[in-house]
Amino acid sequence: MEKYHVFIIEDDFRVADINKSYIEQNHQFSVKEVARSAADALFYLEKNAHEIDVIFLDIYIPDVEGMSLLWKIRSLYPSIDIIIISAEKQAHSVRVALRAGVFDYVVKPVSMDRLLQSLNRYERFRQLWTDEQLDQEQVDELTNVFHIHPTHVEEEQLLPKGIDAITLEKILHLFEGLVEEGLTAVELSEQTGISRSTSRRYLEYLVSMNRVETRLIYGSVGRPQRKYVICS
């Protein structure tokens, strides 16, 4: 039977060792390498991506912000499957990961049973690809296997009136690409196409949720400019 090669991206070596021991309980899976930073992970993939079937990725990696490593890997190596293993339980983060096409999302602390369940589903998922053509029953099984049922994930809180989930996600993704620079309400309006008043509403909501913070930028003349940057 085919053996599946795993790449673990996890900054805590103790957690990486535990996950490796869990993964290799299923003898169809072999951990090829462990990386503890985004830089090391991307360097390894540049040379060895062709050998990797699935990546076990922690979201909290010290040298990247938010989901940027996930999006980077997804864009550079679309043929590699990704399973998130993370302590991040915010509904927004789970939603973004699922929309990025991750195979599964496992919340820390990870139980061996839950991880093996994910591996078994992945094994069946890969077996279904062996046929060049699929009938409707096989397609239905494939989509059912790929359908993710995260456990221990908090229910999404209702957003306040005037805050749309899709627009909010778009704004957060924009901030993740501007970690240091940040944005003013005017700049956010220009980049998203929403009005300035709507921009301020979203920004103040993100401030209230501790997702972004404000900084005053003083120029040579006039009032200081209010800049919003993602919280570190």
PDB file of C-alpha atoms in Angstrom:
ATOM      1  CA  MET A   1       0.000   0.000   0.000  1.00  0.00           C
ATOM      2  CA  GLU A   2       1.078   3.581  -0.624  1.00  0.00           C
ATOM      3  CA  LYS A   3       2.969   5.354   2.145  1.00  0.00           C
ATOM      4  CA  TYR A   4       2.145   9.022   2.798  1.00  0.00           C
ATOM      5  CA  HIS A   5       4.917  11.440   3.654  1.00  0.00           C
ATOM      6  CA  VAL A   6       4.252  14.077   6.317  1.00  0.00           C
ATOM      7  CA  PHE A   7       5.941  17.420   6.982  1.00  0.00           C
ATOM      8  CA  ILE A   8       5.326  18.915  10.454  1.00  0.00           C
ATOM      9  CA  ILE A   9       5.577  22.683  10.970  1.00  0.00           C
ATOM     10  CA  GLU A  10       5.514  23.276  14.731  1.00  0.00           C
ATOM     11  CA  ASP A  11       7.726  25.617  16.785  1.00  0.00           C
ATOM     12  CA  ASP A  12       7.430  23.612  20.032  1.00  0.00           C
ATOM     13  CA  PHE A  13       9.726  20.584  19.665  1.00  0.00           C
ATOM     14  CA  ARG A  14       7.914  18.699  22.434  1.00  0.00           C
ATOM     15  CA  VAL A  15       4.551  19.055  20.684  1.00  0.00           C
ATOM     16  CA  ALA A  16       6.189  18.135  17.366  1.00  0.00           C
ATOM     17  CA  ASP A  17       7.610  14.950  18.908  1.00  0.00           C
ATOM     18  CA  ILE A  18       4.238  13.987  20.369  1.00  0.00           C
ATOM     19  CA  ASN A  19       2.454  14.601  17.068  1.00  0.00           C
ATOM     20  CA  LYS A  20       5.140  12.620  15.227  1.00  0.00           C
ATOM     21  CA  SER A  21       4.651   9.661  17.559  1.00  0.00           C
ATOM     22  CA  TYR A  22       0.870   9.841  17.078  1.00  0.00           C
ATOM     23  CA  ILE A  23       1.119  10.104  13.294  1.00  0.00           C
ATOM     24  CA  GLU A  24       3.460   7.130  12.997  1.00  0.00           C
ATOM     25  CA  GLN A  25       1.001   4.957  14.940  1.00  0.00           C
ATOM     26  CA  ASN A  26      -0.571   4.629  11.498  1.00  0.00           C
ATOM     27  CA  HIS A  27       2.101   2.750   9.572  1.00  0.00           C
ATOM     28  CA  GLN A  28       0.936   4.207   6.267  1.00  0.00           C
ATOM     29  CA  PHE A  29       2.334   7.592   7.330  1.00  0.00           C
ATOM     30  CA  SER A  30       5.954   8.605   7.719  1.00  0.00           C
ATOM     31  CA  VAL A  31       7.168  11.965   9.062  1.00  0.00           C
ATOM     32  CA  LYS A  32       9.879  13.174   6.678  1.00  0.00           C
ATOM     33  CA  GLU A  33      10.865  16.396   8.449  1.00  0.00           C
ATOM     34  CA  VAL A  34       9.963  18.861  11.205  1.00  0.00           C
ATOM     35  CA  ALA A  35      10.403  22.645  10.844  1.00  0.00           C
ATOM     36  CA  ARG A  36      10.166  25.099  13.736  1.00  0.00           C
ATOM     37  CA  SER A  37       9.873  28.336  11.754  1.00  0.00           C
ATOM     38  CA  ALA A  38       8.297  29.610   8.556  1.00  0.00           C
ATOM     39  CA  ALA A  39      11.726  30.342   7.085  1.00  0.00           C
ATOM     40  CA  ASP A  40      12.895  26.769   7.677  1.00  0.00           C
ATOM     41  CA  ALA A  41       9.605  25.365   6.383  1.00  0.00           C
ATOM     42  CA  LEU A  42       9.719  27.307   3.113  1.00  0.00           C
ATOM     43  CA  PHE A  43      13.413  26.494   2.627  1.00  0.00           C
ATOM     44  CA  TYR A  44      12.677  22.780   3.045  1.00  0.00           C
ATOM     45  CA  LEU A  45       9.661  22.848   0.731  1.00  0.00           C
ATOM     46  CA  GLU A  46      11.602  24.665  -1.967  1.00  0.00           C
ATOM     47  CA  LYS A  47      13.839  21.602  -2.305  1.00  0.00           C
ATOM     48  CA  ASN A  48      11.580  18.768  -1.149  1.00  0.00           C
ATOM     49  CA  ALA A  49       7.954  19.654  -1.871  1.00  0.00           C
ATOM     50  CA  HIS A  50       7.702  16.827  -4.419  1.00  0.00           C
ATOM     51  CA  GLU A  51       8.238  14.313  -1.589  1.00  0.00           C
ATOM     52  CA  ILE A  52       5.494  15.629   0.717  1.00  0.00           C
ATOM     53  CA  ASP A  53       1.857  14.509   0.658  1.00  0.00           C
ATOM     54  CA  VAL A  54       0.459  16.352   3.660  1.00  0.00           C
ATOM     55  CA  ILE A  55       1.616  19.131   5.990  1.00  0.00           C
ATOM     56  CA  PHE A  56       0.645  19.307   9.651  1.00  0.00           C
ATOM     57  CA  LEU A  57       0.705  23.048  10.273  1.00  0.00           C
ATOM     58  CA  ASP A  58       0.484  25.056  13.469  1.00  0.00           C
ATOM     59  CA  ILE A  59      -0.898  28.569  12.903  1.00  0.00           C
ATOM     60  CA  TYR A  60       1.178  30.116  15.713  1.00  0.00           C
ATOM     61  CA  ILE A  61       4.650  30.184  14.157  1.00  0.00           C
ATOM     62  CA  PRO A  62       6.919  32.907  15.626  1.00  0.00           C
ATOM     63  CA  ASP A  63       8.286  34.435  12.407  1.00  0.00           C
ATOM     64  CA  VAL A  64       4.935  34.924  10.614  1.00  0.00           C
ATOM     65  CA  GLU A  65       1.652  36.660  11.359  1.00  0.00           C
ATOM     66  CA  GLY A  66      -1.760  35.038  11.351  1.00  0.00           C
ATOM     67  CA  MET A  67      -2.591  32.850   8.374  1.00  0.00           C
ATOM     68  CA  SER A  68       0.129  34.180   6.079  1.00  0.00           C
ATOM     69  CA  LEU A  69       2.159  30.943   6.070  1.00  0.00           C
ATOM     70  CA  LEU A  70      -0.950  28.913   5.278  1.00  0.00           C
ATOM     71  CA  TRP A  71      -1.735  31.140   2.278  1.00  0.00           C
ATOM     72  CA  LYS A  72       1.909  31.085   1.162  1.00  0.00           C
ATOM     73  CA  ILE A  73       2.060  27.289   1.153  1.00  0.00           C
ATOM     74  CA  ARG A  74      -1.335  27.016  -0.477  1.00  0.00           C
ATOM     75  CA  SER A  75      -0.304  29.360  -3.317  1.00  0.00           C
ATOM     76  CA  LEU A  76       3.179  27.864  -3.895  1.00  0.00           C
ATOM     77  CA  TYR A  77       2.352  24.183  -3.374  1.00  0.00           C
ATOM     78  CA  PRO A  78      -1.329  23.607  -4.207  1.00  0.00           C
ATOM     79  CA  SER A  79      -0.872  19.845  -4.612  1.00  0.00           C
ATOM     80  CA  ILE A  80       0.181  19.373  -0.964  1.00  0.00           C
ATOM     81  CA  ASP A  81      -2.672  18.780   1.472  1.00  0.00           C
ATOM     82  CA  ILE A  82      -2.727  20.632   4.788  1.00  0.00           C
ATOM     83  CA  ILE A  83      -4.028  19.656   8.210  1.00  0.00           C
ATOM     84  CA  ILE A  84      -4.076  22.440  10.797  1.00  0.00           C
ATOM     85  CA  ILE A  85      -3.088  21.548  14.364  1.00  0.00           C
ATOM     86  CA  SER A  86      -3.443  24.650  16.490  1.00  0.00           C
ATOM     87  CA  ALA A  87      -4.593  26.128  19.776  1.00  0.00           C
ATOM     88  CA  GLU A  88      -6.343  28.859  17.757  1.00  0.00           C
ATOM     89  CA  LYS A  89     -10.094  28.455  18.328  1.00  0.00           C
ATOM     90  CA  GLN A  90     -11.455  31.770  17.012  1.00  0.00           C
ATOM     91  CA  ALA A  91     -14.325  31.033  14.654  1.00  0.00           C
ATOM     92  CA  HIS A  92     -12.902  33.520  12.138  1.00  0.00           C
ATOM     93  CA  SER A  93      -9.572  31.686  11.990  1.00  0.00           C
ATOM     94  CA  VAL A  94     -11.250  28.305  11.546  1.00  0.00           C
ATOM     95  CA  ARG A  95     -13.419  29.724   8.772  1.00  0.00           C
ATOM     96  CA  VAL A  96     -10.431  31.227   6.948  1.00  0.00           C
ATOM     97  CA  ALA A  97      -8.532  27.930   7.181  1.00  0.00           C
ATOM     98  CA  LEU A  98     -11.450  25.951   5.797  1.00  0.00           C
ATOM     99  CA  ARG A  99     -11.865  28.398   2.937  1.00  0.00           C
ATOM    100  CA  ALA A 100      -8.158  27.996   2.200  1.00  0.00           C
ATOM    101  CA  GLY A 101      -8.907  24.327   1.556  1.00  0.00           C
ATOM    102  CA  VAL A 102      -7.290  22.609   4.548  1.00  0.00           C
ATOM    103  CA  PHE A 103      -8.205  18.939   4.833  1.00  0.00           C
ATOM    104  CA  ASP A 104      -8.829  19.071   8.569  1.00  0.00           C
ATOM    105  CA  TYR A 105      -8.585  21.403  11.564  1.00  0.00           C
ATOM    106  CA  VAL A 106      -7.538  19.795  14.853  1.00  0.00           C
ATOM    107  CA  VAL A 107      -7.580  21.874  18.038  1.00  0.00           C
ATOM    108  CA  LYS A 108      -4.834  21.522  20.652  1.00  0.00           C
ATOM    109  CA  PRO A 109      -4.362  19.755  22.974  1.00  0.00           C
ATOM    110  CA  VAL A 110      -4.578  16.924  20.451  1.00  0.00           C
ATOM    111  CA  SER A 111      -5.742  13.464  21.421  1.00  0.00           C
ATOM    112  CA  MET A 112      -4.228  10.485  19.634  1.00  0.00           C
ATOM    113  CA  ASP A 113      -7.691   9.173  18.736  1.00  0.00           C
ATOM    114  CA  ARG A 114      -8.648  12.448  17.056  1.00  0.00           C
ATOM    115  CA  LEU A 115      -5.406  12.606  15.093  1.00  0.00           C
ATOM    116  CA  LEU A 116      -5.660   8.987  13.980  1.00  0.00           C
ATOM    117  CA  GLN A 117      -9.234   9.651  12.899  1.00  0.00           C
ATOM    118  CA  SER A 118      -7.946  12.428  10.674  1.00  0.00           C
ATOM    119  CA  LEU A 119      -5.239  10.175   9.224  1.00  0.00           C
ATOM    120  CA  ASN A 120      -7.741   7.410   8.472  1.00  0.00           C
ATOM    121  CA  ARG A 121      -9.984   9.848   6.657  1.00  0.00           C
ATOM    122  CA  TYR A 122      -7.027  11.196   4.710  1.00  0.00           C
ATOM    123  CA  GLU A 123      -5.960   7.692   3.728  1.00  0.00           C
ATOM    124  CA  ARG A 124      -9.447   6.963   2.376  1.00  0.00           C
ATOM    125  CA  PHE A 125      -9.488  10.353   0.630  1.00  0.00           C
ATOM    126  CA  ARG A 126      -6.279   9.490  -1.234  1.00  0.00           C
ATOM    127  CA  GLN A 127      -7.497   5.998  -2.142  1.00  0.00           C
ATOM    128  CA  LEU A 128     -10.505   7.503  -3.884  1.00  0.00           C
ATOM    129  CA  TRP A 129      -8.161   9.373  -6.263  1.00  0.00           C
ATOM    130  CA  THR A 130      -6.706   6.160  -7.707  1.00  0.00           C
ATOM    131  CA  ASP A 131      -9.491   5.864 -10.302  1.00  0.00           C
ATOM    132  CA  GLU A 132      -9.217   8.150 -13.303  1.00  0.00           C
ATOM    133  CA  GLN A 133     -12.988   8.505 -13.426  1.00  0.00           C
ATOM    134  CA  LEU A 134     -15.442   8.604 -10.551  1.00  0.00           C
ATOM    135  CA  ASP A 135     -19.113   7.709 -10.541  1.00  0.00           C
ATOM    136  CA  GLN A 136     -21.628   9.701  -8.513  1.00  0.00           C
ATOM    137  CA  GLU A 137     -21.411   7.353  -5.534  1.00  0.00           C
ATOM    138  CA  GLN A 138     -17.617   7.791  -5.401  1.00  0.00           C
ATOM    139  CA  VAL A 139     -17.912  11.561  -5.757  1.00  0.00           C
ATOM    140  CA  ASP A 140     -20.418  11.598  -2.898  1.00  0.00           C
ATOM    141  CA  GLU A 141     -18.059   9.560  -0.728  1.00  0.00           C
ATOM    142  CA  LEU A 142     -15.142  11.801  -1.647  1.00  0.00           C
ATOM    143  CA  THR A 143     -16.972  14.966  -0.645  1.00  0.00           C
ATOM    144  CA  ASN A 144     -18.168  13.299   2.556  1.00  0.00           C
ATOM    145  CA  VAL A 145     -14.616  12.273   3.494  1.00  0.00           C
ATOM    146  CA  PHE A 146     -13.348  15.770   2.755  1.00  0.00           C
ATOM    147  CA  HIS A 147     -16.166  17.365   4.769  1.00  0.00           C
ATOM    148  CA  ILE A 148     -14.584  18.519   8.013  1.00  0.00           C
ATOM    149  CA  HIS A 149     -16.209  18.224  11.416  1.00  0.00           C
ATOM    150  CA  PRO A 150     -13.929  20.197  13.766  1.00  0.00           C
ATOM    151  CA  THR A 151     -14.249  19.293  17.430  1.00  0.00           C
ATOM    152  CA  HIS A 152     -14.028  21.617  20.421  1.00  0.00           C
ATOM    153  CA  VAL A 153     -14.315  24.713  18.218  1.00  0.00           C
ATOM    154  CA  GLU A 154     -16.222  27.556  19.766  1.00  0.00           C
ATOM    155  CA  GLU A 155     -19.452  28.587  18.107  1.00  0.00           C
ATOM    156  CA  GLU A 156     -19.170  31.736  16.059  1.00  0.00           C
ATOM    157  CA  GLN A 157     -20.408  34.705  18.001  1.00  0.00           C
ATOM    158  CA  LEU A 158     -23.091  36.840  16.408  1.00  0.00           C
ATOM    159  CA  LEU A 159     -21.586  39.896  14.817  1.00  0.00           C
ATOM    160  CA  PRO A 160     -23.054  43.274  15.765  1.00  0.00           C
ATOM    161  CA  LYS A 161     -25.382  45.083  13.421  1.00  0.00           C
ATOM    162  CA  GLY A 162     -23.522  46.703  10.524  1.00  0.00           C
ATOM    163  CA  ILE A 163     -20.614  44.211  10.592  1.00  0.00           C
ATOM    164  CA  ASP A 164     -20.621  41.690   7.746  1.00  0.00           C
ATOM    165  CA  ALA A 165     -18.553  38.494   8.182  1.00  0.00           C
ATOM    166  CA  ILE A 166     -17.222  38.444   4.597  1.00  0.00           C
ATOM    167  CA  THR A 167     -16.196  42.108   4.674  1.00  0.00           C
ATOM    168  CA  LEU A 168     -14.603  41.599   8.094  1.00  0.00           C
ATOM    169  CA  GLU A 169     -12.599  38.642   6.812  1.00  0.00           C
ATOM    170  CA  LYS A 170     -11.428  40.663   3.803  1.00  0.00           C
ATOM    171  CA  ILE A 171     -10.264  43.502   6.069  1.00  0.00           C
ATOM    172  CA  LEU A 172      -8.408  41.146   8.429  1.00  0.00           C
ATOM    173  CA  HIS A 173      -6.662  39.481   5.502  1.00  0.00           C
ATOM    174  CA  LEU A 174      -5.616  42.935   4.302  1.00  0.00           C
ATOM    175  CA  PHE A 175      -4.154  43.759   7.735  1.00  0.00           C
ATOM    176  CA  GLU A 176      -2.214  40.467   7.785  1.00  0.00           C
ATOM    177  CA  GLY A 177      -0.342  41.658   4.712  1.00  0.00           C
ATOM    178  CA  LEU A 178       0.420  45.023   6.334  1.00  0.00           C
ATOM    179  CA  VAL A 179       1.675  43.990   9.747  1.00  0.00           C
ATOM    180  CA  GLU A 180       4.024  46.926  10.292  1.00  0.00           C
ATOM    181  CA  GLU A 181       2.497  49.643   8.103  1.00  0.00           C
ATOM    182  CA  GLY A 182      -1.116  49.462   9.228  1.00  0.00           C
ATOM    183  CA  LEU A 183      -3.935  51.492   7.659  1.00  0.00           C
ATOM    184  CA  THR A 184      -5.902  54.658   8.233  1.00  0.00           C
ATOM    185  CA  ALA A 185      -9.659  54.665   7.801  1.00  0.00           C
ATOM    186  CA  VAL A 186      -9.197  56.556   4.516  1.00  0.00           C
ATOM    187  CA  GLU A 187      -6.675  54.008   3.210  1.00  0.00           C
ATOM    188  CA  LEU A 188      -8.949  51.129   4.199  1.00  0.00           C
ATOM    189  CA  SER A 189     -11.835  52.790   2.363  1.00  0.00           C
ATOM    190  CA  GLU A 190      -9.728  53.180  -0.772  1.00  0.00           C
ATOM    191  CA  GLN A 191      -8.442  49.594  -0.742  1.00  0.00           C
ATOM    192  CA  THR A 192     -11.761  47.906  -0.022  1.00  0.00           C
ATOM    193  CA  GLY A 193     -14.235  50.199  -1.754  1.00  0.00           C
ATOM    194  CA  ILE A 194     -16.337  50.748   1.349  1.00  0.00           C
ATOM    195  CA  SER A 195     -17.182  54.220   2.625  1.00  0.00           C
ATOM    196  CA  ARG A 196     -15.000  56.019   5.183  1.00  0.00           C
ATOM    197  CA  SER A 197     -17.712  55.870   7.823  1.00  0.00           C
ATOM    198  CA  THR A 198     -18.080  52.110   7.245  1.00  0.00           C
ATOM    199  CA  SER A 199     -14.287  51.747   7.424  1.00  0.00           C
ATOM    200  CA  ARG A 200     -14.261  53.463  10.807  1.00  0.00           C
ATOM    201  CA  ARG A 201     -17.066  51.216  12.042  1.00  0.00           C
ATOM    202  CA  TYR A 202     -15.113  48.066  11.163  1.00  0.00           C
ATOM    203  CA  LEU A 203     -11.884  49.465  12.582  1.00  0.00           C
ATOM    204  CA  GLU A 204     -13.463  50.397  15.888  1.00  0.00           C
ATOM    205  CA  TYR A 205     -15.061  46.954  16.076  1.00  0.00           C
ATOM    206  CA  LEU A 206     -11.651  45.332  15.535  1.00  0.00           C
ATOM    207  CA  VAL A 207     -10.177  47.570  18.230  1.00  0.00           C
ATOM    208  CA  SER A 208     -12.929  46.486  20.642  1.00  0.00           C
ATOM    209  CA  MET A 209     -12.098  42.835  19.864  1.00  0.00           C
ATOM    210  CA  ASN A 210      -8.347  43.450  20.410  1.00  0.00           C
ATOM    211  CA  ARG A 211      -7.575  42.445  16.828  1.00  0.00           C
ATOM    212  CA  VAL A 212      -6.091  45.837  15.877  1.00  0.00           C
ATOM    213  CA  GLU A 213      -4.773  48.783  17.868  1.00  0.00           C
ATOM    214  CA  THR A 214      -4.521  52.502  17.174  1.00  0.00           C
ATOM    215  CA  ARG A 215      -1.421  54.631  16.880  1.00  0.00           C
ATOM    216  CA  LEU A 216      -1.179  58.389  16.459  1.00  0.00           C
ATOM    217  CA  ILE A 217       1.153  59.509  13.687  1.00  0.00           C
ATOM    218  CA  TYR A 218       2.291  63.113  14.075  1.00  0.00           C
ATOM    219  CA  GLY A 219       3.092  65.141  10.964  1.00  0.00           C
ATOM    220  CA  SER A 220       4.688  68.566  10.614  1.00  0.00           C
ATOM    221  CA  VAL A 221       1.324  70.347  10.460  1.00  0.00           C
ATOM    222  CA  GLY A 222      -2.286  69.655  11.365  1.00  0.00           C
ATOM    223  CA  ARG A 223      -3.818  67.108  13.669  1.00  0.00           C
ATOM    224  CA  PRO A 224      -2.154  63.712  14.236  1.00  0.00           C
ATOM    225  CA  GLN A 225      -3.260  60.894  11.957  1.00  0.00           C
ATOM    226  CA  ARG A 226      -4.904  57.825  13.478  1.00  0.00           C
ATOM    227  CA  LYS A 227      -3.342  54.598  12.158  1.00  0.00           C
ATOM    228  CA  TYR A 228      -4.619  51.089  12.820  1.00  0.00           C
ATOM    229  CA  VAL A 229      -2.209  48.164  13.047  1.00  0.00           C
ATOM    230  CA  ILE A 230      -2.813  44.489  13.728  1.00  0.00           C
ATOM    231  CA  CYS A 231      -2.184  43.471  17.335  1.00  0.00           C
ATOM    232  CA  SER A 232       1.045  41.556  17.888  1.00  0.00           C
TER     233      SER A 232
END
